Tab-separated table of C-alpha atoms in Angstrom:
chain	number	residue	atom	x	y	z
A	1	UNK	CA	32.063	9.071	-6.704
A	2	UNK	CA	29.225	11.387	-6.922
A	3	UNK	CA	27.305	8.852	-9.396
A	4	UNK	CA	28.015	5.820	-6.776
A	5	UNK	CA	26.077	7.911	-3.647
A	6	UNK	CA	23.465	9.385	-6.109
A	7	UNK	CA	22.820	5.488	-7.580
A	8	UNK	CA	22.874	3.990	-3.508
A	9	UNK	CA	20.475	6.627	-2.669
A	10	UNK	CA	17.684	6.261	-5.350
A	11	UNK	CA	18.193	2.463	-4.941
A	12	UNK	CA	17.471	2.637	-1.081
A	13	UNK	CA	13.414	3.265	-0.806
A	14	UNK	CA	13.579	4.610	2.471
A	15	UNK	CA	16.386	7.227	1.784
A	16	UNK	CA	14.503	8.148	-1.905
A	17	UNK	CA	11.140	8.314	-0.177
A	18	UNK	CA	12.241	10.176	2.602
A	19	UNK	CA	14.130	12.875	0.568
A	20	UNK	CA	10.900	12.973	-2.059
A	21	UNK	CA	8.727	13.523	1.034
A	22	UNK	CA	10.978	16.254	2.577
A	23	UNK	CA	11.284	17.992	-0.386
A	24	UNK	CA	7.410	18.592	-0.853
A	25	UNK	CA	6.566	18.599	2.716
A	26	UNK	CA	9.265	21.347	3.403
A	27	UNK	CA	7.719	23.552	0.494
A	28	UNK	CA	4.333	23.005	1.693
A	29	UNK	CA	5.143	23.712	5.568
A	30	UNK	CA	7.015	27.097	4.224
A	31	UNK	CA	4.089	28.495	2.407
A	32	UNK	CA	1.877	27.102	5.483
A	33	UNK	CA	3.604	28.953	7.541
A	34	UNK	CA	2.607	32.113	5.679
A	35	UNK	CA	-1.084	30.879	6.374
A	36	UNK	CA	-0.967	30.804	9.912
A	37	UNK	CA	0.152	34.247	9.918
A	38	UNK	CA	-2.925	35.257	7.596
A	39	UNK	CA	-5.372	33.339	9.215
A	40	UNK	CA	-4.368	34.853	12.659
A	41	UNK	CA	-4.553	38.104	11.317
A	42	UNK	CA	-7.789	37.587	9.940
A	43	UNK	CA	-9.405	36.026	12.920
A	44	UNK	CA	-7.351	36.193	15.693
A	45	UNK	CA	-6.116	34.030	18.362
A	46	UNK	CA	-9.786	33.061	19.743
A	47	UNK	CA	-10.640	32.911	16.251
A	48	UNK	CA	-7.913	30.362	15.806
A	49	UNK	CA	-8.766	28.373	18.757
A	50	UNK	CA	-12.688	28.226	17.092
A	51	UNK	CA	-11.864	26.520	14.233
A	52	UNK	CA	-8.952	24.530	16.289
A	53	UNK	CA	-12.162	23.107	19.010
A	54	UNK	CA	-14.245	22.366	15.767
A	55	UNK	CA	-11.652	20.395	14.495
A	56	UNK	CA	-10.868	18.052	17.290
A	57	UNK	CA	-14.727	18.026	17.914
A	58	UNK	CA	-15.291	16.350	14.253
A	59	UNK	CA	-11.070	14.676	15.017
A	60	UNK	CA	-12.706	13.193	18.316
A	61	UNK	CA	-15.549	10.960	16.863
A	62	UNK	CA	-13.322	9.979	13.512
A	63	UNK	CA	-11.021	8.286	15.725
A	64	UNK	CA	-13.881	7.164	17.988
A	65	UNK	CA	-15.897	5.591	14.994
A	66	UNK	CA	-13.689	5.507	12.120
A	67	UNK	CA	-11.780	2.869	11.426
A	68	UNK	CA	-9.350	2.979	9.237
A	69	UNK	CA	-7.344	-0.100	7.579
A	70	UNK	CA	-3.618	1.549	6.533
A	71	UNK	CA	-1.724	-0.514	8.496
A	72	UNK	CA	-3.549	-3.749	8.233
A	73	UNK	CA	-3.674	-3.151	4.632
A	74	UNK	CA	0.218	-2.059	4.697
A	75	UNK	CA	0.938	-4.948	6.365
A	76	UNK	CA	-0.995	-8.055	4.742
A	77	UNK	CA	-0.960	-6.245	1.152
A	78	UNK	CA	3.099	-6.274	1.305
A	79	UNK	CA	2.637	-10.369	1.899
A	80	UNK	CA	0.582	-10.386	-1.107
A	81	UNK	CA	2.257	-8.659	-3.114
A	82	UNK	CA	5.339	-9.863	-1.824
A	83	UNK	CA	3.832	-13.647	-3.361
A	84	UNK	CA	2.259	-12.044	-5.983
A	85	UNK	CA	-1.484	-13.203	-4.745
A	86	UNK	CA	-3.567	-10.766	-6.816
A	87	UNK	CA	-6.510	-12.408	-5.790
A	88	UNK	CA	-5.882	-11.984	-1.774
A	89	UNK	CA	-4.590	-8.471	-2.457
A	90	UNK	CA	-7.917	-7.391	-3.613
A	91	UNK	CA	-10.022	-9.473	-0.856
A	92	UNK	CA	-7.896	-7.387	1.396
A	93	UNK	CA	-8.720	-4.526	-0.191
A	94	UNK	CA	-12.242	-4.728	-0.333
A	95	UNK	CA	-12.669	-5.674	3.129
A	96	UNK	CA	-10.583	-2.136	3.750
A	97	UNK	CA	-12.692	-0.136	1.603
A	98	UNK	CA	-15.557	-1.743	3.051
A	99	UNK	CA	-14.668	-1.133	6.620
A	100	UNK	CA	-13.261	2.691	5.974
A	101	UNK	CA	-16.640	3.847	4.155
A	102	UNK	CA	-19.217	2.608	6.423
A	103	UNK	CA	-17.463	3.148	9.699
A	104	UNK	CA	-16.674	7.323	8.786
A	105	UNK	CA	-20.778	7.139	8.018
A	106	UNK	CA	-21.022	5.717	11.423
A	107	UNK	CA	-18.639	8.295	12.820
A	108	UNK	CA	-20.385	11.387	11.457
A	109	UNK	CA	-24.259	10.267	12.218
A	110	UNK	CA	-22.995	9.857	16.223
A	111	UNK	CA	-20.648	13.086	16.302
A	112	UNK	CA	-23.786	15.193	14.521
A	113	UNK	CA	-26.158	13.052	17.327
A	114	UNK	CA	-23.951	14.043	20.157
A	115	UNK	CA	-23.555	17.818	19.852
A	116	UNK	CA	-26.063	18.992	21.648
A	117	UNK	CA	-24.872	17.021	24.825
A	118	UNK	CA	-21.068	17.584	24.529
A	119	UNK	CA	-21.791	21.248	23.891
A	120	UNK	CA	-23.768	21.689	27.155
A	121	UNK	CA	-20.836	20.539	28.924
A	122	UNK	CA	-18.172	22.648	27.366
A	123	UNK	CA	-20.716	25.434	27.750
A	124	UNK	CA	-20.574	26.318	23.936
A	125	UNK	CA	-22.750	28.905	22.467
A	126	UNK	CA	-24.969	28.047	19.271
A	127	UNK	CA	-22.897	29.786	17.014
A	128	UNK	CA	-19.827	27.511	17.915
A	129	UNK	CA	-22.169	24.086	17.682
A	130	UNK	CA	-22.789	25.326	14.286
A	131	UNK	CA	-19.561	25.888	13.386
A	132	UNK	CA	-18.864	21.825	14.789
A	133	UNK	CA	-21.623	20.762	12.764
A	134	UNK	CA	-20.263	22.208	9.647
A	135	UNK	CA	-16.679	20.706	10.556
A	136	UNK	CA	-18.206	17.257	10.565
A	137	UNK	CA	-19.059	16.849	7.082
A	138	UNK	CA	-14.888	16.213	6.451
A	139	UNK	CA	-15.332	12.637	8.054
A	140	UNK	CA	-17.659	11.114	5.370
A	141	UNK	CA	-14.422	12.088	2.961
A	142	UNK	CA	-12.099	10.501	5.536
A	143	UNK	CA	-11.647	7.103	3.627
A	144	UNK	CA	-8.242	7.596	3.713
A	145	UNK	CA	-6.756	4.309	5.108
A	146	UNK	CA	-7.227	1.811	2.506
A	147	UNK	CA	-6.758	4.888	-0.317
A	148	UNK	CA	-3.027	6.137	1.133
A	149	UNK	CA	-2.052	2.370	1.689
A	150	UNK	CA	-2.632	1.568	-1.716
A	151	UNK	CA	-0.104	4.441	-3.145
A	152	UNK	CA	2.432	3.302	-0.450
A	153	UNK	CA	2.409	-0.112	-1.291
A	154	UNK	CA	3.051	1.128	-4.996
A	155	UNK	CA	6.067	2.950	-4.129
A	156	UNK	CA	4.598	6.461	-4.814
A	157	UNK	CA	5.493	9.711	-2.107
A	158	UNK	CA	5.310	12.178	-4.752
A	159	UNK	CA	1.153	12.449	-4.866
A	160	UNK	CA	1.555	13.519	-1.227
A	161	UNK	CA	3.670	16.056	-1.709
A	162	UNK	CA	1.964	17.670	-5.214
A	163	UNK	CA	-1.501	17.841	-3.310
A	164	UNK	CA	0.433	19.696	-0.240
A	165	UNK	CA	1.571	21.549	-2.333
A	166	UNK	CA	-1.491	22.813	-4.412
A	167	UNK	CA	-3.917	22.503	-1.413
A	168	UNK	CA	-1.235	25.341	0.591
A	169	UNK	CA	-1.162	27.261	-2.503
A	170	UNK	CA	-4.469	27.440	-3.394
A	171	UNK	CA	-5.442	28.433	0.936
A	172	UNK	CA	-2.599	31.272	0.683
A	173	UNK	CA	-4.254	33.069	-2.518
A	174	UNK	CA	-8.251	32.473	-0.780
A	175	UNK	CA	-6.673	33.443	2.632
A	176	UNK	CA	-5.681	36.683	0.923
A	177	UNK	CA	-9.026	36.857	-1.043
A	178	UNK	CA	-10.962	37.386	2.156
A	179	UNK	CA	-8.734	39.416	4.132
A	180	UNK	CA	-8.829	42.016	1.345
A	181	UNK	CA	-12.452	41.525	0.846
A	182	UNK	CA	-12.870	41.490	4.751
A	183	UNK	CA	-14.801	38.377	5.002
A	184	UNK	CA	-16.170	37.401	7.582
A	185	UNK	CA	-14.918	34.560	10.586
A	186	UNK	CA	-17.809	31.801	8.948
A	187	UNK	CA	-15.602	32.311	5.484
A	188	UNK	CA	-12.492	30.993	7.112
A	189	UNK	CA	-13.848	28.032	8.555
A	190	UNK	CA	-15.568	27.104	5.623
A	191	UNK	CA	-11.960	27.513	3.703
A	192	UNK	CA	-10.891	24.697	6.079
A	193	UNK	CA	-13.999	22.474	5.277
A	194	UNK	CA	-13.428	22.524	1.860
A	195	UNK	CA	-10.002	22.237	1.255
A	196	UNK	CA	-10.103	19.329	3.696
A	197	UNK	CA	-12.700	17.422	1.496
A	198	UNK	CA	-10.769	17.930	-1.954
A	199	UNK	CA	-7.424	17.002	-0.422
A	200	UNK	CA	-9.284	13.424	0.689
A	201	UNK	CA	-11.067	13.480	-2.943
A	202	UNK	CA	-7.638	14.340	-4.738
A	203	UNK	CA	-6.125	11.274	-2.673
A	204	UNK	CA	-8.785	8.768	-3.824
A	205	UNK	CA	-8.136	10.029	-7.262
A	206	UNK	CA	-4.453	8.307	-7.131
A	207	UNK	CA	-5.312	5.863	-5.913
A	208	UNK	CA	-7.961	4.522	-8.519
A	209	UNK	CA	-5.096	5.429	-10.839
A	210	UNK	CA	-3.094	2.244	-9.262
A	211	UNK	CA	-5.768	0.497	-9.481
A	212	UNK	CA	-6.029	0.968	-13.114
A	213	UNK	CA	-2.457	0.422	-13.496
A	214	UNK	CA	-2.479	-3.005	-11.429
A	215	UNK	CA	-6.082	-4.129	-12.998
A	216	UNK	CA	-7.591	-4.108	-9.373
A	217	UNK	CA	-10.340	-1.773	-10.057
A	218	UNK	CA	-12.454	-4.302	-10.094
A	219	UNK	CA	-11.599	-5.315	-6.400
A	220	UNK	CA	-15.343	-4.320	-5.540
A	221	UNK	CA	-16.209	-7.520	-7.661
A	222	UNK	CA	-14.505	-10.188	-5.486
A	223	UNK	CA	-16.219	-12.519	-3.372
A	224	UNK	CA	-16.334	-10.918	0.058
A	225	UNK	CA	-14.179	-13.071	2.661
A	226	UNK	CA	-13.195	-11.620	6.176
A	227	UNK	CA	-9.680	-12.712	6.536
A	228	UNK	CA	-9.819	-13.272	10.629
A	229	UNK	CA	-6.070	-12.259	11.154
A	230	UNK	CA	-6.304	-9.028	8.435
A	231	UNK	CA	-9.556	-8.451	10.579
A	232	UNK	CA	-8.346	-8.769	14.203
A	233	UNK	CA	-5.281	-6.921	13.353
A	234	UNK	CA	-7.360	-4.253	12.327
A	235	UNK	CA	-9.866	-4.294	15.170
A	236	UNK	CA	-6.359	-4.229	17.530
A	237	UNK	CA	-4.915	-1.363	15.956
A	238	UNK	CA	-8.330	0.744	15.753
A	239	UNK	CA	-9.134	0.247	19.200
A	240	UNK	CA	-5.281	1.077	19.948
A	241	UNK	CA	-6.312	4.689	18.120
A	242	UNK	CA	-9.398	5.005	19.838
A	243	UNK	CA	-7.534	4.605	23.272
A	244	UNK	CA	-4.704	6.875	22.128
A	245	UNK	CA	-6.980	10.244	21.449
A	246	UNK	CA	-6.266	11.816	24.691
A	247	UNK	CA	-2.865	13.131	23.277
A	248	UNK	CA	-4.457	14.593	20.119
A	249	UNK	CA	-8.117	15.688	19.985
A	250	UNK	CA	-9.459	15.224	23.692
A	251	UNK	CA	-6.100	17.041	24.715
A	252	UNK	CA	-7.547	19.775	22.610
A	253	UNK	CA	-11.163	20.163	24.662
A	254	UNK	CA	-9.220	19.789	27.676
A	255	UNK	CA	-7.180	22.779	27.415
A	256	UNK	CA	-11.032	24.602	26.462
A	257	UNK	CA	-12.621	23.032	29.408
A	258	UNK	CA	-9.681	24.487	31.541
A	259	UNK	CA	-7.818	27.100	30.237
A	260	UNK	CA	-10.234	28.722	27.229
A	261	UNK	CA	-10.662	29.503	23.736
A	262	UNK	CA	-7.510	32.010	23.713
A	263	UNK	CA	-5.286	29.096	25.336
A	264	UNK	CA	-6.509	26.642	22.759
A	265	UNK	CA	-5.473	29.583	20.056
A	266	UNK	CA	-2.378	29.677	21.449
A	267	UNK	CA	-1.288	26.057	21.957
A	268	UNK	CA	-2.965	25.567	18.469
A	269	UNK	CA	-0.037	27.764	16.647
A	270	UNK	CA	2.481	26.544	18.863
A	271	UNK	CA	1.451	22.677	17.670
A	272	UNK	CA	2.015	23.711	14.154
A	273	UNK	CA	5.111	25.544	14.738
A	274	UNK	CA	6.451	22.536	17.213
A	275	UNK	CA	5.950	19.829	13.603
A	276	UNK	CA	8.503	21.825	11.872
A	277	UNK	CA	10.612	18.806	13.468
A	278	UNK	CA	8.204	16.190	11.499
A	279	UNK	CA	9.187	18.125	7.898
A	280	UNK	CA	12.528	15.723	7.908
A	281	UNK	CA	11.335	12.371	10.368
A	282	UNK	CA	7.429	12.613	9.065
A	283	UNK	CA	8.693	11.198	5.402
A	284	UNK	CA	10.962	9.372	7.028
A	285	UNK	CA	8.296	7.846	9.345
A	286	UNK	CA	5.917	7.243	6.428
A	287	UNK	CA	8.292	5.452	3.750
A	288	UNK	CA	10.167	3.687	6.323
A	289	UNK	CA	6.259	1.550	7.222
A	290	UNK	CA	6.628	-0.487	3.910
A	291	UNK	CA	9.888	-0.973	4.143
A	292	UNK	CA	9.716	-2.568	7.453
A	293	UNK	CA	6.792	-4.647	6.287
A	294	UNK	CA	8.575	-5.652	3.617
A	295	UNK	CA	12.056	-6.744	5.661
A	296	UNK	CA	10.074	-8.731	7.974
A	297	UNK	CA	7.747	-10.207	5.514
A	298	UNK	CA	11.559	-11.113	4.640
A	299	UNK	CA	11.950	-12.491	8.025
A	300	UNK	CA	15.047	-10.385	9.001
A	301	UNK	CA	13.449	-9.105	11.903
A	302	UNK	CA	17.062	-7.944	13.585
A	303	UNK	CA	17.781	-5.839	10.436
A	304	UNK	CA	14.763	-4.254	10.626
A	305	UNK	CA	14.976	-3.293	14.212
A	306	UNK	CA	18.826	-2.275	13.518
A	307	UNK	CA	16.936	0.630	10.991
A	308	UNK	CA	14.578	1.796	13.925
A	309	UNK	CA	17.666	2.449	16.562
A	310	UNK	CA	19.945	4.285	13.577
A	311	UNK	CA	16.623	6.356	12.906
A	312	UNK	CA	15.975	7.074	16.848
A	313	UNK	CA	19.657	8.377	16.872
A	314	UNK	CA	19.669	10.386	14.309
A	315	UNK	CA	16.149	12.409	14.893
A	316	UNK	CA	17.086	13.131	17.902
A	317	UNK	CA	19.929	14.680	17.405
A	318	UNK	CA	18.201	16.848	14.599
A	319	UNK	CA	15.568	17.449	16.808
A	320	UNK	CA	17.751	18.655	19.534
A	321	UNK	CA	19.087	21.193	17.105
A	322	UNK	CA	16.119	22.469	15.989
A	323	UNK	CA	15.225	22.727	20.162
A	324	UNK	CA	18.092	24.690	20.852
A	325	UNK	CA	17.696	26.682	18.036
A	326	UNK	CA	13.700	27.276	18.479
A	327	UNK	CA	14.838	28.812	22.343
A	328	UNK	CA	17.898	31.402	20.739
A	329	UNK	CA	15.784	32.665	18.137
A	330	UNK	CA	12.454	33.261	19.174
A	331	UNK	CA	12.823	36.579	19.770
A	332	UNK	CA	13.067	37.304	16.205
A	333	UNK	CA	9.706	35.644	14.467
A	334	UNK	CA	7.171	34.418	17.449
A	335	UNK	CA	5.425	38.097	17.400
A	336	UNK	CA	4.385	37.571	13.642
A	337	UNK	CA	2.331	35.082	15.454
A	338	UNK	CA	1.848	34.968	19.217
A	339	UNK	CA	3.505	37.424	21.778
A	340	UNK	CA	7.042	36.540	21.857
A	341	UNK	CA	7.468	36.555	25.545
A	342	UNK	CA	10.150	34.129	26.944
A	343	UNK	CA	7.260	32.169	28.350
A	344	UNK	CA	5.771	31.479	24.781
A	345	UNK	CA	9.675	30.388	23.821
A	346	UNK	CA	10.114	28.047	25.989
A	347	UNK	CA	6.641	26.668	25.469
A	348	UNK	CA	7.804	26.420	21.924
A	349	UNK	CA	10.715	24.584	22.302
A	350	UNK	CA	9.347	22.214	25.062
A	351	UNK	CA	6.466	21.140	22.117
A	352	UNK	CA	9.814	20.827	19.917
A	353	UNK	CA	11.316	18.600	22.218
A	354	UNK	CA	7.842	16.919	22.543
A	355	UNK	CA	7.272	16.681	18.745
A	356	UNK	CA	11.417	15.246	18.681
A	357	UNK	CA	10.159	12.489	21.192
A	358	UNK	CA	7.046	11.123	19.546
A	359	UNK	CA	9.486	11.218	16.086
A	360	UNK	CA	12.233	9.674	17.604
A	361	UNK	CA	10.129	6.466	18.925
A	362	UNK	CA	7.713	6.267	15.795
A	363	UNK	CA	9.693	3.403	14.265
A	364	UNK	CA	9.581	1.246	17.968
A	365	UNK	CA	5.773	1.656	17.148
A	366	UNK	CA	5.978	0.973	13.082
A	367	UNK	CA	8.186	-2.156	13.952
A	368	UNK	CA	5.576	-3.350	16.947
A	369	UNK	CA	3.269	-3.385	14.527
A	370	UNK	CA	5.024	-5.416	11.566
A	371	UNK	CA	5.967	-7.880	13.641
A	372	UNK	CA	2.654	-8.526	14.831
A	373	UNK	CA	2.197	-7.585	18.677
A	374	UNK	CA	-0.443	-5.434	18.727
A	375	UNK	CA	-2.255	-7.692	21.143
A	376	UNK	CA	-0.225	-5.849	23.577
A	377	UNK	CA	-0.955	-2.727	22.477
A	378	UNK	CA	-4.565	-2.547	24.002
A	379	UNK	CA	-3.663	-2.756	27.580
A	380	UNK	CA	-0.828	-0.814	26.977
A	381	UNK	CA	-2.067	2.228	25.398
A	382	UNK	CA	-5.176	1.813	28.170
A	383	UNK	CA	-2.744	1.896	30.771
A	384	UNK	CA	-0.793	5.226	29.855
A	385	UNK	CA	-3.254	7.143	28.555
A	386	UNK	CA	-5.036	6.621	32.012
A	387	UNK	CA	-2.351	7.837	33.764
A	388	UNK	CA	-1.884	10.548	30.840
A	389	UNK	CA	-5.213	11.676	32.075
A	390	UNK	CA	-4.640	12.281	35.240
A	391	UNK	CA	-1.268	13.839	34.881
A	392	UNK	CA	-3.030	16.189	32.042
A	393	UNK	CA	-5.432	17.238	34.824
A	394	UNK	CA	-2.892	18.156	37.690
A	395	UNK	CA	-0.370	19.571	35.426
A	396	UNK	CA	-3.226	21.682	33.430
A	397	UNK	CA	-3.968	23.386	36.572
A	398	UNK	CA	-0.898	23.578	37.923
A	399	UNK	CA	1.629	24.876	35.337
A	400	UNK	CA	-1.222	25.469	32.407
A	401	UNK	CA	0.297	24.956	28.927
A	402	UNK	CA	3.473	23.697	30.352
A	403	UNK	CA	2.019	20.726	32.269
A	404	UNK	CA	0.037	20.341	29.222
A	405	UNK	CA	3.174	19.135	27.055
A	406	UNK	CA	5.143	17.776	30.170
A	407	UNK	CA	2.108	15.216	30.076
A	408	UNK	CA	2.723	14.684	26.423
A	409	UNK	CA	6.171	13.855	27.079
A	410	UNK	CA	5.633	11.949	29.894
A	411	UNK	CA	3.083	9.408	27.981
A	412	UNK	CA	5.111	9.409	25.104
A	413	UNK	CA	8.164	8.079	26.043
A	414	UNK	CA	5.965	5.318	28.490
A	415	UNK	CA	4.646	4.197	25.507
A	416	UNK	CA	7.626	3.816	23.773
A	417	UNK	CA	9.481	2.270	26.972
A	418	UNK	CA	7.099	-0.480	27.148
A	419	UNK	CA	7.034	-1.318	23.695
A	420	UNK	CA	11.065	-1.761	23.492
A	421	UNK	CA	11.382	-3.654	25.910
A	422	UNK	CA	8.732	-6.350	24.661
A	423	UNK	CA	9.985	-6.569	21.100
A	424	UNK	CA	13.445	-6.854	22.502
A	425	UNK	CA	12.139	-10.051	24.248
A	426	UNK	CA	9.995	-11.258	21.371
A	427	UNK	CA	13.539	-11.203	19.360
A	428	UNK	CA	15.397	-12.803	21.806
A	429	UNK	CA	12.753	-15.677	22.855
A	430	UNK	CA	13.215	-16.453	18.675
A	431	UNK	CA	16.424	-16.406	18.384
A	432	UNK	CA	16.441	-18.581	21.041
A	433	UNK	CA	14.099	-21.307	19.475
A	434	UNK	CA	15.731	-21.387	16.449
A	435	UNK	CA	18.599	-21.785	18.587
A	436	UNK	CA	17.186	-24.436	20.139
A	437	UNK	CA	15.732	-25.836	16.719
A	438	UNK	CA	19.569	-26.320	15.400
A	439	UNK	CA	20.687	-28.204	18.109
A	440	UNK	CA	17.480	-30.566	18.210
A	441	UNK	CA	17.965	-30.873	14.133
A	442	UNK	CA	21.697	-31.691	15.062
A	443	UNK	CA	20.978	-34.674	17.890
């Protein structure tokens, strides 16, 4: 009995992903855990929210300017492969490496150009524009798109985890390197610089080791040809990014602009206690992308969307658990990290519930995109995030950190709303015409 479950689980690729994933993720998040709690003892809460506001500074014009191809090349390179059209697989390729490489040059030149104007409206000192300036030498390494689609689309979640691994292991033993040698704050961020480029170096490394293995390294060599679906599905889903950074890095500046560095500290610890959710429906989430590209490459677009309700059920009833238990226990570990006042708690658990949301709909958005409606997605995305905006502002200032994530929450499930209700219709209006397509083959 046991050998049956064990053979139907390593013979499902989403199950085997997902549990390869969640092992490595979980062993990572444990040990990063134990890095939070260094770095805020080494730096401090303002510290924290430094290096947090450098971050989404360098975050903010990657996702402005860098476009990256992973689901385009998800997408169209599960159709080749799924033919076995070598030749296409590497035009698509190219045309992804291509577009990743010269559009994170693009991304830093403009971020380093801007500083000096975005600074004098956050009213940051020099010391913190040189900090920024030394953040934004990560997105020249960001080439990630085309690099992570290519060990998806060859079946491989154990890199990911190893190089969590190792990169968390490696921070905790340099983390405790400069608090015993008392180091000072420019040491820490620099930790972060670094480690961010050889994770993205590390990455690329795997991935030329496919390449080798599927005699593509020479994809470099093809004749250039700008596939105009692979390249409008790309622009779509870019721009969709673009239009979607108020939740992540502009959300960031906001909370600067009106609450300060110590709030950003703060809601920058509670953001990576609240993705202790994503350590089970992250990996899920990530293997379950070629999966779906490959079921509807299948055309079995209702069994596909069958997988995306199952996993909306079942994350949010894990993520309700870990909600419920976030609010009982905080008591006992939140003043390792922030004062555990019941305030703080239920901020906590509201990001929990937040983080449980965004989970919980991230196949609607998977599936939107494999079944190619992402020509919705532009006014879509446009349209909440305005009204994000604006809710983000009167909330902010209202309820501070709470309105914050009640915004979140808000946008989130808008989002997810919208996009439900057109794929329902897109499935129905075909079923319909091949309805309609039987009885006309029939008269």
């Amino acid at each position: 009995m046991f050998e049956k479950i064990k053979s139907e689980v390593m013979n499902n690729n989403i199950i085997k992903n997902t549990i390869i994933m969640f092992s490595g993720q979980t062993v990572a998040s444990a040990i990063g855990f134990i890095n939070t709690f260094l770095v805020l003892k080494a730096i401090g809460l303002e510290g924290n929210g430094i290096i947090a506001i450098a971050a989404n500074y360098a975050g903010m014009f990657n996702g402005l300017f860098n476009f990256q191809s992973y689901n385009a090349m998800i997408k169209f390179g599960a159709d080749a492969l799924e033919k076995n059209d070598m030749p296409q697989f590497k035009k698509y390729l190219k045309q992804a490496v291509l577009q990743d490489v010269l559009t994170a040059i693009l991304a830093f030149i403009v971020g380093y150009m801007c500083i000096d104007y975005v600074s004098d409206f956050f009213n940051w000192d020099s010391q913190m524009v040189s900090y920024i300036k030394l953040y934004l030498l990560t997105i020249p390494f960001n080439i990630s798109g085309s690099i992570n689609a290519v060990i998806r689309l060859n079946n491989d979640f154990v890199v990911g985890a190893k190089i969590g691994i190792q990169m968390t292991l490696i921070k905790t033993v340099l983390l405790l390197v400069g608090i015993v040698a008392k180091f000072e704050f420019k040491y820490y961020i620099l930790l972060e610089i670094i480690m961010s480029i050889i994770s993205s170096s590390l990455y690329i490394k795997s991935a030329i080791k496919y390449l080798k293995l599927t005699n593509c390294t020479d994809f470099l060599k093809v004749k250039i040809g700008f596939d105009k679906e692979f390249t409008m599905f790309n622009i779509y889903n870019n721009i969709v990014s673009t239009l979607d950074m108020p939740t992540g890095q502009i959300t960031t500046l906001v909370i600067n602009k009106l609450l300060g560095v110590s709030e950003v500290g703060v809601y920058n610890v509670i953001a990576k206690f609240g993705t202790l959710v994503t350590q089970v429906t992250g990996p899920l989430t990530q293997s379950l992308f070629p999966e779906l590209s490959k079921i509807v490459a299948k055309d079995d677009e209702k069994g596909a969307f069958l997988i995306v309700k199952k996993i909306f059920i079942y994350t949010v009833g894990g993520g309700g658990v870990v909600a419920l238990f976030t609010i009982i226990s905080y008591k006992l570990w939140l003043g390792l990290f922030i004062p555990a006042t019941f305030e703080n708690g239920v901020l906590m658990s509201l990001y929990v519930i937040y983080i449980t949301v965004t989970s919980a709909v991230a196949g609607i958005h998977l599936l939107f995109v494999c079944l190619n409606l992402v020509r919705y997605n532009v006014p879509i995305v446009a349209i909440c995030n305005a009204i994000y905006l604006g809710l983000l502002y009167i909330l902010a200032i209202k309820f501070r950190l709470f309105g914050i994530i009640m915004a979140l929450i808000i946008q989130a499930v808008m989002v997810a709303m919208i996009k439900y209700s057109i794929m329902k219709r897109n499935i129905k209006d075909e079923q319909n015409e091949e309805y309609s397509n039987t009885l006309y083959m029939y008269r």
